[in-house]
PDB file of C-alpha atoms in Angstrom:
ATOM      1  CA  ASP Y  16       1.429   3.715 -17.883  1.00 56.00           C
ATOM      2  CA  THR Y  17       1.026   3.319 -14.131  1.00 61.00           C
ATOM      3  CA  GLU Y  18       3.185   0.251 -13.820  1.00 89.00           C
ATOM      4  CA  VAL Y  19       5.698  -0.743 -11.208  1.00 94.00           C
ATOM      5  CA  THR Y  20       7.497  -4.009 -11.889  1.00 95.00           C
ATOM      6  CA  GLN Y  21       9.212  -6.255  -9.383  1.00 97.00           C
ATOM      7  CA  THR Y  22      11.495  -9.239  -9.821  1.00 97.00           C
ATOM      8  CA  PRO Y  23      11.610 -11.976  -8.890  1.00 97.00           C
ATOM      9  CA  LYS Y  24       8.004 -12.880  -8.244  1.00 95.00           C
ATOM     10  CA  HIS Y  25       8.987 -15.604  -5.771  1.00 97.00           C
ATOM     11  CA  LEU Y  26      12.258 -16.164  -3.901  1.00 97.00           C
ATOM     12  CA  VAL Y  27      13.348 -18.922  -1.559  1.00 96.00           C
ATOM     13  CA  MET Y  28      16.622 -18.380   0.238  1.00 94.00           C
ATOM     14  CA  GLY Y  29      18.595 -19.862   3.085  1.00 92.00           C
ATOM     15  CA  MET Y  30      19.681 -17.900   6.104  1.00 92.00           C
ATOM     16  CA  THR Y  31      23.254 -17.644   4.848  1.00 90.00           C
ATOM     17  CA  ASN Y  32      22.382 -16.561   1.314  1.00 91.00           C
ATOM     18  CA  LYS Y  33      22.703 -13.116  -0.236  1.00 95.00           C
ATOM     19  CA  LYS Y  34      19.976 -12.129  -2.661  1.00 96.00           C
ATOM     20  CA  SER Y  35      18.466  -8.961  -4.101  1.00 97.00           C
ATOM     21  CA  LEU Y  36      14.976  -7.779  -4.938  1.00 98.00           C
ATOM     22  CA  LYS Y  37      14.514  -5.406  -7.832  1.00 98.00           C
ATOM     23  CA  CYS Y  38      11.880  -2.753  -8.493  1.00 98.00           C
ATOM     24  CA  GLU Y  39      11.476  -0.568 -11.568  1.00 97.00           C
ATOM     25  CA  GLN Y  40       9.158   2.249 -12.583  1.00 96.00           C
ATOM     26  CA  HIS Y  41       9.126   4.422 -15.699  1.00 89.00           C
ATOM     27  CA  MET Y  42       6.536   6.967 -14.647  1.00 90.00           C
ATOM     28  CA  GLY Y  43       9.087   9.643 -13.736  1.00 90.00           C
ATOM     29  CA  HIS Y  44       8.196   9.313 -10.072  1.00 91.00           C
ATOM     30  CA  ARG Y  45      10.766  10.749  -7.691  1.00 90.00           C
ATOM     31  CA  ALA Y  46       9.751   8.921  -4.529  1.00 91.00           C
ATOM     32  CA  MET Y  47      10.055   5.151  -4.107  1.00 93.00           C
ATOM     33  CA  TYR Y  48       9.184   2.929  -1.184  1.00 94.00           C
ATOM     34  CA  TRP Y  49       9.742  -0.558   0.196  1.00 96.00           C
ATOM     35  CA  TYR Y  50       6.975  -2.155   2.256  1.00 96.00           C
ATOM     36  CA  LYS Y  51       6.909  -5.499   4.044  1.00 97.00           C
ATOM     37  CA  GLN Y  52       3.636  -7.393   4.357  1.00 97.00           C
ATOM     38  CA  LYS Y  53       3.262 -10.430   6.593  1.00 96.00           C
ATOM     39  CA  ALA Y  54       0.456 -12.873   5.888  1.00 93.00           C
ATOM     40  CA  LYS Y  55      -3.011 -11.518   6.742  1.00 90.00           C
ATOM     41  CA  LYS Y  56      -1.552  -8.174   7.842  1.00 95.00           C
ATOM     42  CA  PRO Y  57      -1.428  -4.747   6.179  1.00 95.00           C
ATOM     43  CA  PRO Y  58       1.789  -3.513   4.569  1.00 95.00           C
ATOM     44  CA  GLU Y  59       4.333  -1.775   6.787  1.00 94.00           C
ATOM     45  CA  LEU Y  60       6.744   0.850   5.504  1.00 93.00           C
ATOM     46  CA  MET Y  61      10.438  -0.029   5.527  1.00 96.00           C
ATOM     47  CA  PHE Y  62      12.255   2.644   3.480  1.00 95.00           C
ATOM     48  CA  VAL Y  63      11.540   5.824   1.529  1.00 92.00           C
ATOM     49  CA  TYR Y  64      13.781   7.144  -1.237  1.00 92.00           C
ATOM     50  CA  SER Y  65      13.314  10.655  -2.535  1.00 89.00           C
ATOM     51  CA  TYR Y  66      15.314  11.842  -5.542  1.00 90.00           C
ATOM     52  CA  GLU Y  67      17.474   8.739  -5.236  1.00 92.00           C
ATOM     53  CA  LYS Y  68      18.446   9.506  -1.648  1.00 93.00           C
ATOM     54  CA  LEU Y  69      17.467   7.361   1.313  1.00 94.00           C
ATOM     55  CA  SER Y  70      15.177   9.638   3.266  1.00 91.00           C
ATOM     56  CA  ILE Y  71      13.389   7.389   5.718  1.00 91.00           C
ATOM     57  CA  ASN Y  72      14.460   4.136   7.392  1.00 93.00           C
ATOM     58  CA  GLU Y  73      11.744   2.838   9.681  1.00 92.00           C
ATOM     59  CA  SER Y  74      14.196   1.152  12.061  1.00 93.00           C
ATOM     60  CA  VAL Y  75      14.753  -1.735   9.670  1.00 96.00           C
ATOM     61  CA  PRO Y  76      17.469  -4.274  10.633  1.00 96.00           C
ATOM     62  CA  SER Y  77      20.739  -3.912   8.753  1.00 96.00           C
ATOM     63  CA  ARG Y  78      20.308  -7.316   7.105  1.00 96.00           C
ATOM     64  CA  PHE Y  79      18.041  -5.373   4.724  1.00 98.00           C
ATOM     65  CA  SER Y  80      20.045  -2.924   2.621  1.00 97.00           C
ATOM     66  CA  PRO Y  81      18.256  -0.689   0.102  1.00 97.00           C
ATOM     67  CA  GLU Y  82      19.861   0.883  -2.922  1.00 97.00           C
ATOM     68  CA  CYS Y  83      18.614   3.335  -5.554  1.00 96.00           C
ATOM     69  CA  PRO Y  84      21.011   3.225  -8.550  1.00 94.00           C
ATOM     70  CA  ASN Y  85      18.943   5.708 -10.572  1.00 92.00           C
ATOM     71  CA  SER Y  86      15.549   7.392 -10.592  1.00 89.00           C
ATOM     72  CA  SER Y  87      13.810   4.347 -12.092  1.00 94.00           C
ATOM     73  CA  LEU Y  88      15.368   1.527 -10.100  1.00 97.00           C
ATOM     74  CA  LEU Y  89      15.164   0.449  -6.482  1.00 97.00           C
ATOM     75  CA  ASN Y  90      16.889  -2.607  -5.058  1.00 98.00           C
ATOM     76  CA  LEU Y  91      16.640  -4.348  -1.722  1.00 98.00           C
ATOM     77  CA  HIS Y  92      19.714  -6.403  -0.844  1.00 98.00           C
ATOM     78  CA  LEU Y  93      19.140  -9.264   1.565  1.00 97.00           C
ATOM     79  CA  HIS Y  94      21.771 -10.954   3.710  1.00 95.00           C
ATOM     80  CA  ALA Y  95      21.609 -13.309   6.686  1.00 94.00           C
ATOM     81  CA  LEU Y  96      17.845 -13.192   6.897  1.00 95.00           C
ATOM     82  CA  GLN Y  97      15.770 -14.987   9.492  1.00 96.00           C
ATOM     83  CA  PRO Y  98      12.723 -17.199   8.883  1.00 96.00           C
ATOM     84  CA  GLU Y  99      10.523 -14.468  10.395  1.00 96.00           C
ATOM     85  CA  ASP Y 100      11.570 -12.233   7.474  1.00 97.00           C
ATOM     86  CA  SER Y 101       9.439 -14.389   5.186  1.00 97.00           C
ATOM     87  CA  ALA Y 102       6.821 -12.037   3.756  1.00 97.00           C
ATOM     88  CA  LEU Y 103       5.554 -10.251   0.662  1.00 97.00           C
ATOM     89  CA  TYR Y 104       7.850  -7.339  -0.185  1.00 98.00           C
ATOM     90  CA  LEU Y 105       6.109  -4.554  -2.026  1.00 96.00           C
ATOM     91  CA  CYS Y 106       7.703  -1.693  -3.889  1.00 96.00           C
ATOM     92  CA  ALA Y 107       5.779   1.517  -4.547  1.00 93.00           C
ATOM     93  CA  SER Y 108       6.365   4.869  -6.170  1.00 92.00           C
ATOM     94  CA  SER Y 109       4.699   8.272  -6.127  1.00 89.00           C
ATOM     95  CA  PRO Y 110       5.271  11.474  -8.110  1.00 86.00           C
ATOM     96  CA  THR Y 111       6.789  13.276  -5.133  1.00 75.00           C
ATOM     97  CA  ARG Y 112       7.303  12.639  -1.476  1.00 63.00           C
ATOM     98  CA  GLN Y 113       4.535  14.997  -0.489  1.00 62.00           C
ATOM     99  CA  GLY Y 114       1.040  16.004  -1.354  1.00 52.00           C
ATOM    100  CA  ALA Y 115      -2.047  14.067  -2.151  1.00 52.00           C
ATOM    101  CA  ASN Y 116      -0.276  11.635  -4.391  1.00 68.00           C
ATOM    102  CA  GLU Y 117      -1.348   8.067  -4.357  1.00 80.00           C
ATOM    103  CA  GLN Y 118       1.351   5.446  -4.287  1.00 87.00           C
ATOM    104  CA  TYR Y 119       1.486   2.934  -7.111  1.00 90.00           C
ATOM    105  CA  PHE Y 120       2.486  -0.539  -6.047  1.00 92.00           C
ATOM    106  CA  GLY Y 121       4.228  -3.355  -7.833  1.00 94.00           C
ATOM    107  CA  PRO Y 122       3.032  -6.972  -7.685  1.00 93.00           C
ATOM    108  CA  GLY Y 123       5.466  -7.820  -4.908  1.00 96.00           C
ATOM    109  CA  THR Y 124       8.073 -10.502  -4.271  1.00 97.00           C
ATOM    110  CA  ARG Y 125       7.025 -13.407  -2.062  1.00 97.00           C
ATOM    111  CA  LEU Y 126      10.091 -14.238   0.005  1.00 97.00           C
ATOM    112  CA  THR Y 127      10.536 -17.451   1.937  1.00 97.00           C
ATOM    113  CA  VAL Y 128      13.544 -17.804   4.231  1.00 96.00           C
ATOM    114  CA  THR Y 129      14.414 -21.400   5.119  1.00 94.00           C
TER     115      THR Y 129
ATOM    116  CA  ALA I 105      -1.224   9.602  16.408  1.00 79.00           C
ATOM    117  CA  GLN I 106      -2.978   8.607  13.216  1.00 87.00           C
ATOM    118  CA  LYS I 107      -4.995   5.416  13.060  1.00 93.00           C
ATOM    119  CA  ILE I 108      -7.234   3.594  10.605  1.00 96.00           C
ATOM    120  CA  THR I 109      -9.845   1.104  11.789  1.00 97.00           C
ATOM    121  CA  GLN I 110     -11.593  -1.464   9.612  1.00 98.00           C
ATOM    122  CA  THR I 111     -13.977  -3.474  11.752  1.00 96.00           C
ATOM    123  CA  GLN I 112     -15.166  -5.977   9.140  1.00 97.00           C
ATOM    124  CA  PRO I 113     -12.670  -8.845   8.734  1.00 95.00           C
ATOM    125  CA  GLY I 114     -14.830 -10.396   6.007  1.00 96.00           C
ATOM    126  CA  MET I 115     -17.832  -9.455   3.882  1.00 96.00           C
ATOM    127  CA  PHE I 116     -20.001 -11.384   1.441  1.00 96.00           C
ATOM    128  CA  VAL I 117     -22.039  -9.906  -1.373  1.00 97.00           C
ATOM    129  CA  GLN I 118     -24.110 -11.302  -4.217  1.00 97.00           C
ATOM    130  CA  GLU I 119     -22.935 -10.512  -7.727  1.00 97.00           C
ATOM    131  CA  LYS I 120     -24.485  -7.301  -9.129  1.00 97.00           C
ATOM    132  CA  GLU I 121     -25.411  -5.993  -5.686  1.00 97.00           C
ATOM    133  CA  ALA I 122     -23.809  -3.031  -3.928  1.00 98.00           C
ATOM    134  CA  VAL I 123     -21.593  -3.401  -0.876  1.00 98.00           C
ATOM    135  CA  THR I 124     -20.195  -0.957   1.681  1.00 98.00           C
ATOM    136  CA  LEU I 125     -16.844  -1.503   3.363  1.00 98.00           C
ATOM    137  CA  ASP I 126     -16.394   0.455   6.578  1.00 98.00           C
ATOM    138  CA  CYS I 127     -13.424   2.600   7.529  1.00 98.00           C
ATOM    139  CA  THR I 128     -12.995   5.016  10.427  1.00 98.00           C
ATOM    140  CA  TYR I 129      -9.944   7.111  11.067  1.00 97.00           C
ATOM    141  CA  ASP I 130      -8.379   9.180  13.779  1.00 95.00           C
ATOM    142  CA  THR I 131      -6.079  12.134  13.279  1.00 91.00           C
ATOM    143  CA  SER I 132      -5.465  15.524  14.799  1.00 88.00           C
ATOM    144  CA  ASP I 133      -4.192  17.013  11.526  1.00 86.00           C
ATOM    145  CA  PRO I 134      -6.649  19.354   9.805  1.00 85.00           C
ATOM    146  CA  SER I 135      -5.272  18.323   6.414  1.00 85.00           C
ATOM    147  CA  TYR I 136      -5.223  14.641   5.548  1.00 89.00           C
ATOM    148  CA  GLY I 137      -5.831  12.206   2.734  1.00 91.00           C
ATOM    149  CA  LEU I 138      -7.674   8.912   2.692  1.00 94.00           C
ATOM    150  CA  PHE I 139      -7.133   6.084   0.208  1.00 95.00           C
ATOM    151  CA  TRP I 140      -8.652   2.748  -0.653  1.00 96.00           C
ATOM    152  CA  TYR I 141      -6.564  -0.051  -2.134  1.00 96.00           C
ATOM    153  CA  LYS I 142      -7.581  -3.471  -3.457  1.00 97.00           C
ATOM    154  CA  GLN I 143      -5.264  -6.450  -3.038  1.00 96.00           C
ATOM    155  CA  PRO I 144      -6.168  -9.595  -5.012  1.00 95.00           C
ATOM    156  CA  SER I 145      -4.609 -12.917  -4.092  1.00 92.00           C
ATOM    157  CA  SER I 146      -1.814 -12.150  -6.571  1.00 89.00           C
ATOM    158  CA  GLY I 147      -0.500  -9.597  -4.081  1.00 90.00           C
ATOM    159  CA  GLU I 148      -0.470  -6.337  -6.007  1.00 89.00           C
ATOM    160  CA  MET I 149      -1.953  -3.325  -4.214  1.00 91.00           C
ATOM    161  CA  ILE I 150      -4.265  -1.549  -6.655  1.00 92.00           C
ATOM    162  CA  PHE I 151      -5.165   2.082  -5.971  1.00 91.00           C
ATOM    163  CA  LEU I 152      -8.935   2.616  -6.153  1.00 95.00           C
ATOM    164  CA  ILE I 153      -9.919   6.030  -4.867  1.00 94.00           C
ATOM    165  CA  TYR I 154      -8.710   9.071  -2.934  1.00 93.00           C
ATOM    166  CA  GLN I 155     -10.490  11.620  -0.704  1.00 94.00           C
ATOM    167  CA  GLY I 156      -8.861  14.780   0.591  1.00 91.00           C
ATOM    168  CA  SER I 157      -9.995  16.240   3.878  1.00 90.00           C
ATOM    169  CA  TYR I 158     -10.923  19.556   2.229  1.00 90.00           C
ATOM    170  CA  ASP I 159     -12.720  18.027  -0.727  1.00 89.00           C
ATOM    171  CA  GLN I 160     -16.306  19.248  -0.767  1.00 87.00           C
ATOM    172  CA  GLN I 161     -17.703  16.307  -2.666  1.00 93.00           C
ATOM    173  CA  ASN I 162     -17.412  12.591  -2.149  1.00 95.00           C
ATOM    174  CA  ALA I 163     -14.892  10.984  -4.485  1.00 94.00           C
ATOM    175  CA  THR I 164     -16.124   8.647  -7.212  1.00 96.00           C
ATOM    176  CA  GLU I 165     -14.224   6.444  -9.664  1.00 95.00           C
ATOM    177  CA  GLY I 166     -16.394   4.303 -11.868  1.00 97.00           C
ATOM    178  CA  ARG I 167     -18.149   1.714  -9.688  1.00 97.00           C
ATOM    179  CA  TYR I 168     -16.288   2.935  -6.594  1.00 98.00           C
ATOM    180  CA  SER I 169     -17.457   5.799  -4.431  1.00 97.00           C
ATOM    181  CA  LEU I 170     -16.262   7.022  -1.090  1.00 97.00           C
ATOM    182  CA  ASN I 171     -18.862   7.978   1.504  1.00 96.00           C
ATOM    183  CA  PHE I 172     -16.896  10.624   3.405  1.00 96.00           C
ATOM    184  CA  GLN I 173     -18.446  11.776   6.683  1.00 95.00           C
ATOM    185  CA  LYS I 174     -15.934  14.135   8.218  1.00 94.00           C
ATOM    186  CA  ALA I 175     -17.739  14.750  11.510  1.00 93.00           C
ATOM    187  CA  ARG I 176     -17.990  11.013  12.113  1.00 95.00           C
ATOM    188  CA  LYS I 177     -14.426  10.441  10.849  1.00 96.00           C
ATOM    189  CA  SER I 178     -15.556   7.757   8.473  1.00 97.00           C
ATOM    190  CA  ALA I 179     -14.576   7.047   4.883  1.00 97.00           C
ATOM    191  CA  ASN I 180     -16.564   4.044   3.726  1.00 98.00           C
ATOM    192  CA  LEU I 181     -16.028   2.495   0.300  1.00 98.00           C
ATOM    193  CA  VAL I 182     -19.126   1.709  -1.725  1.00 98.00           C
ATOM    194  CA  ILE I 183     -18.800  -0.744  -4.621  1.00 98.00           C
ATOM    195  CA  SER I 184     -21.825  -0.742  -6.886  1.00 96.00           C
ATOM    196  CA  ALA I 185     -22.858  -3.658  -9.103  1.00 96.00           C
ATOM    197  CA  SER I 186     -20.335  -6.112  -7.627  1.00 97.00           C
ATOM    198  CA  GLN I 187     -18.456  -8.397  -9.987  1.00 97.00           C
ATOM    199  CA  LEU I 188     -16.740 -11.708  -9.318  1.00 97.00           C
ATOM    200  CA  GLY I 189     -13.416  -9.994  -9.961  1.00 96.00           C
ATOM    201  CA  ASP I 190     -14.037  -7.695  -7.005  1.00 98.00           C
ATOM    202  CA  SER I 191     -13.264 -10.574  -4.635  1.00 98.00           C
ATOM    203  CA  ALA I 192     -10.108  -9.418  -2.841  1.00 97.00           C
ATOM    204  CA  MET I 193      -8.738  -7.827   0.307  1.00 97.00           C
ATOM    205  CA  TYR I 194      -9.547  -4.122   0.617  1.00 98.00           C
ATOM    206  CA  PHE I 195      -7.405  -1.738   2.634  1.00 97.00           C
ATOM    207  CA  CYS I 196      -8.324   1.723   3.815  1.00 97.00           C
ATOM    208  CA  ALA I 197      -5.284   3.937   4.307  1.00 95.00           C
ATOM    209  CA  MET I 198      -4.389   7.400   5.502  1.00 93.00           C
ATOM    210  CA  ARG I 199      -1.502   9.567   4.471  1.00 87.00           C
ATOM    211  CA  GLY I 200       0.784   9.906   7.437  1.00 80.00           C
ATOM    212  CA  ILE I 201       3.436  12.569   7.652  1.00 77.00           C
ATOM    213  CA  LEU I 202       6.949  11.533   8.584  1.00 75.00           C
ATOM    214  CA  SER I 203       9.801  13.786   9.607  1.00 75.00           C
ATOM    215  CA  GLY I 204      10.997  15.990   6.787  1.00 76.00           C
ATOM    216  CA  GLY I 205       7.538  16.064   5.227  1.00 74.00           C
ATOM    217  CA  TYR I 206       7.773  12.577   3.740  1.00 78.00           C
ATOM    218  CA  ASN I 207       4.596  10.588   3.331  1.00 78.00           C
ATOM    219  CA  LYS I 208       3.786   7.097   4.434  1.00 83.00           C
ATOM    220  CA  LEU I 209       0.578   5.159   4.091  1.00 88.00           C
ATOM    221  CA  ILE I 210      -0.991   4.002   7.333  1.00 91.00           C
ATOM    222  CA  PHE I 211      -3.189   1.005   6.582  1.00 95.00           C
ATOM    223  CA  GLY I 212      -6.156  -0.498   8.342  1.00 97.00           C
ATOM    224  CA  ALA I 213      -6.314  -4.235   9.014  1.00 97.00           C
ATOM    225  CA  GLY I 214      -8.243  -4.834   5.803  1.00 97.00           C
ATOM    226  CA  THR I 215     -11.582  -6.371   4.842  1.00 98.00           C
ATOM    227  CA  ARG I 216     -11.760  -9.527   2.739  1.00 97.00           C
ATOM    228  CA  LEU I 217     -14.629  -9.283   0.257  1.00 98.00           C
ATOM    229  CA  ALA I 218     -16.100 -12.374  -1.367  1.00 98.00           C
ATOM    230  CA  VAL I 219     -18.500 -11.908  -4.292  1.00 97.00           C
ATOM    231  CA  HIS I 220     -20.843 -14.845  -4.846  1.00 96.00           C
ATOM    232  CA  PRO I 221     -22.450 -15.659  -8.221  1.00 94.00           C
TER     233      PRO I 221
END
């Protein structure tokens, strides 16, 4: 089963709201990723978790706060977002952080900040 | 620096015909990996095919094949016998190495494929 699930599918939030995105995989993968994809653009890496530890932060603003409660779950906590943060947020996982492993993506959460 | 270039913003193909989506890359690493992903309008990125820089043969996965020309630094995706469900955005990507040996995917701009009946 090569499935990564993400909830919610769609999210509309105001600039003062606090919300969270959730990602789950049950493939035993030890690396998990958050990507941000603006309309008509390719995905851009935000964070990498390896063995439940934050390993890479691609200079993401602190209003985005990732969390990895266990090896299957990855959250992205959102607070005080800006309208320009509206995008598709994709979660991905891979067996390890290295090697020729493809990344398996979830369906994404379409976020609109009003 | 590593870079992926997809020069075709959009492509059209008739159902049941073959289509080639272009991808060129630039890297100074002798060891690298190239990927193709499909993204339907629903948003999910679907892994299609992988080619390693040391692989002797071109990768194939069902109707997908990768035309890997190392000297020309190209990794074109060939879809045979196109189906209506192949209509989507297609991204070529390269495995980039971050500090600490972590991987990231470096994507091209994408090619939107439309399959006509």
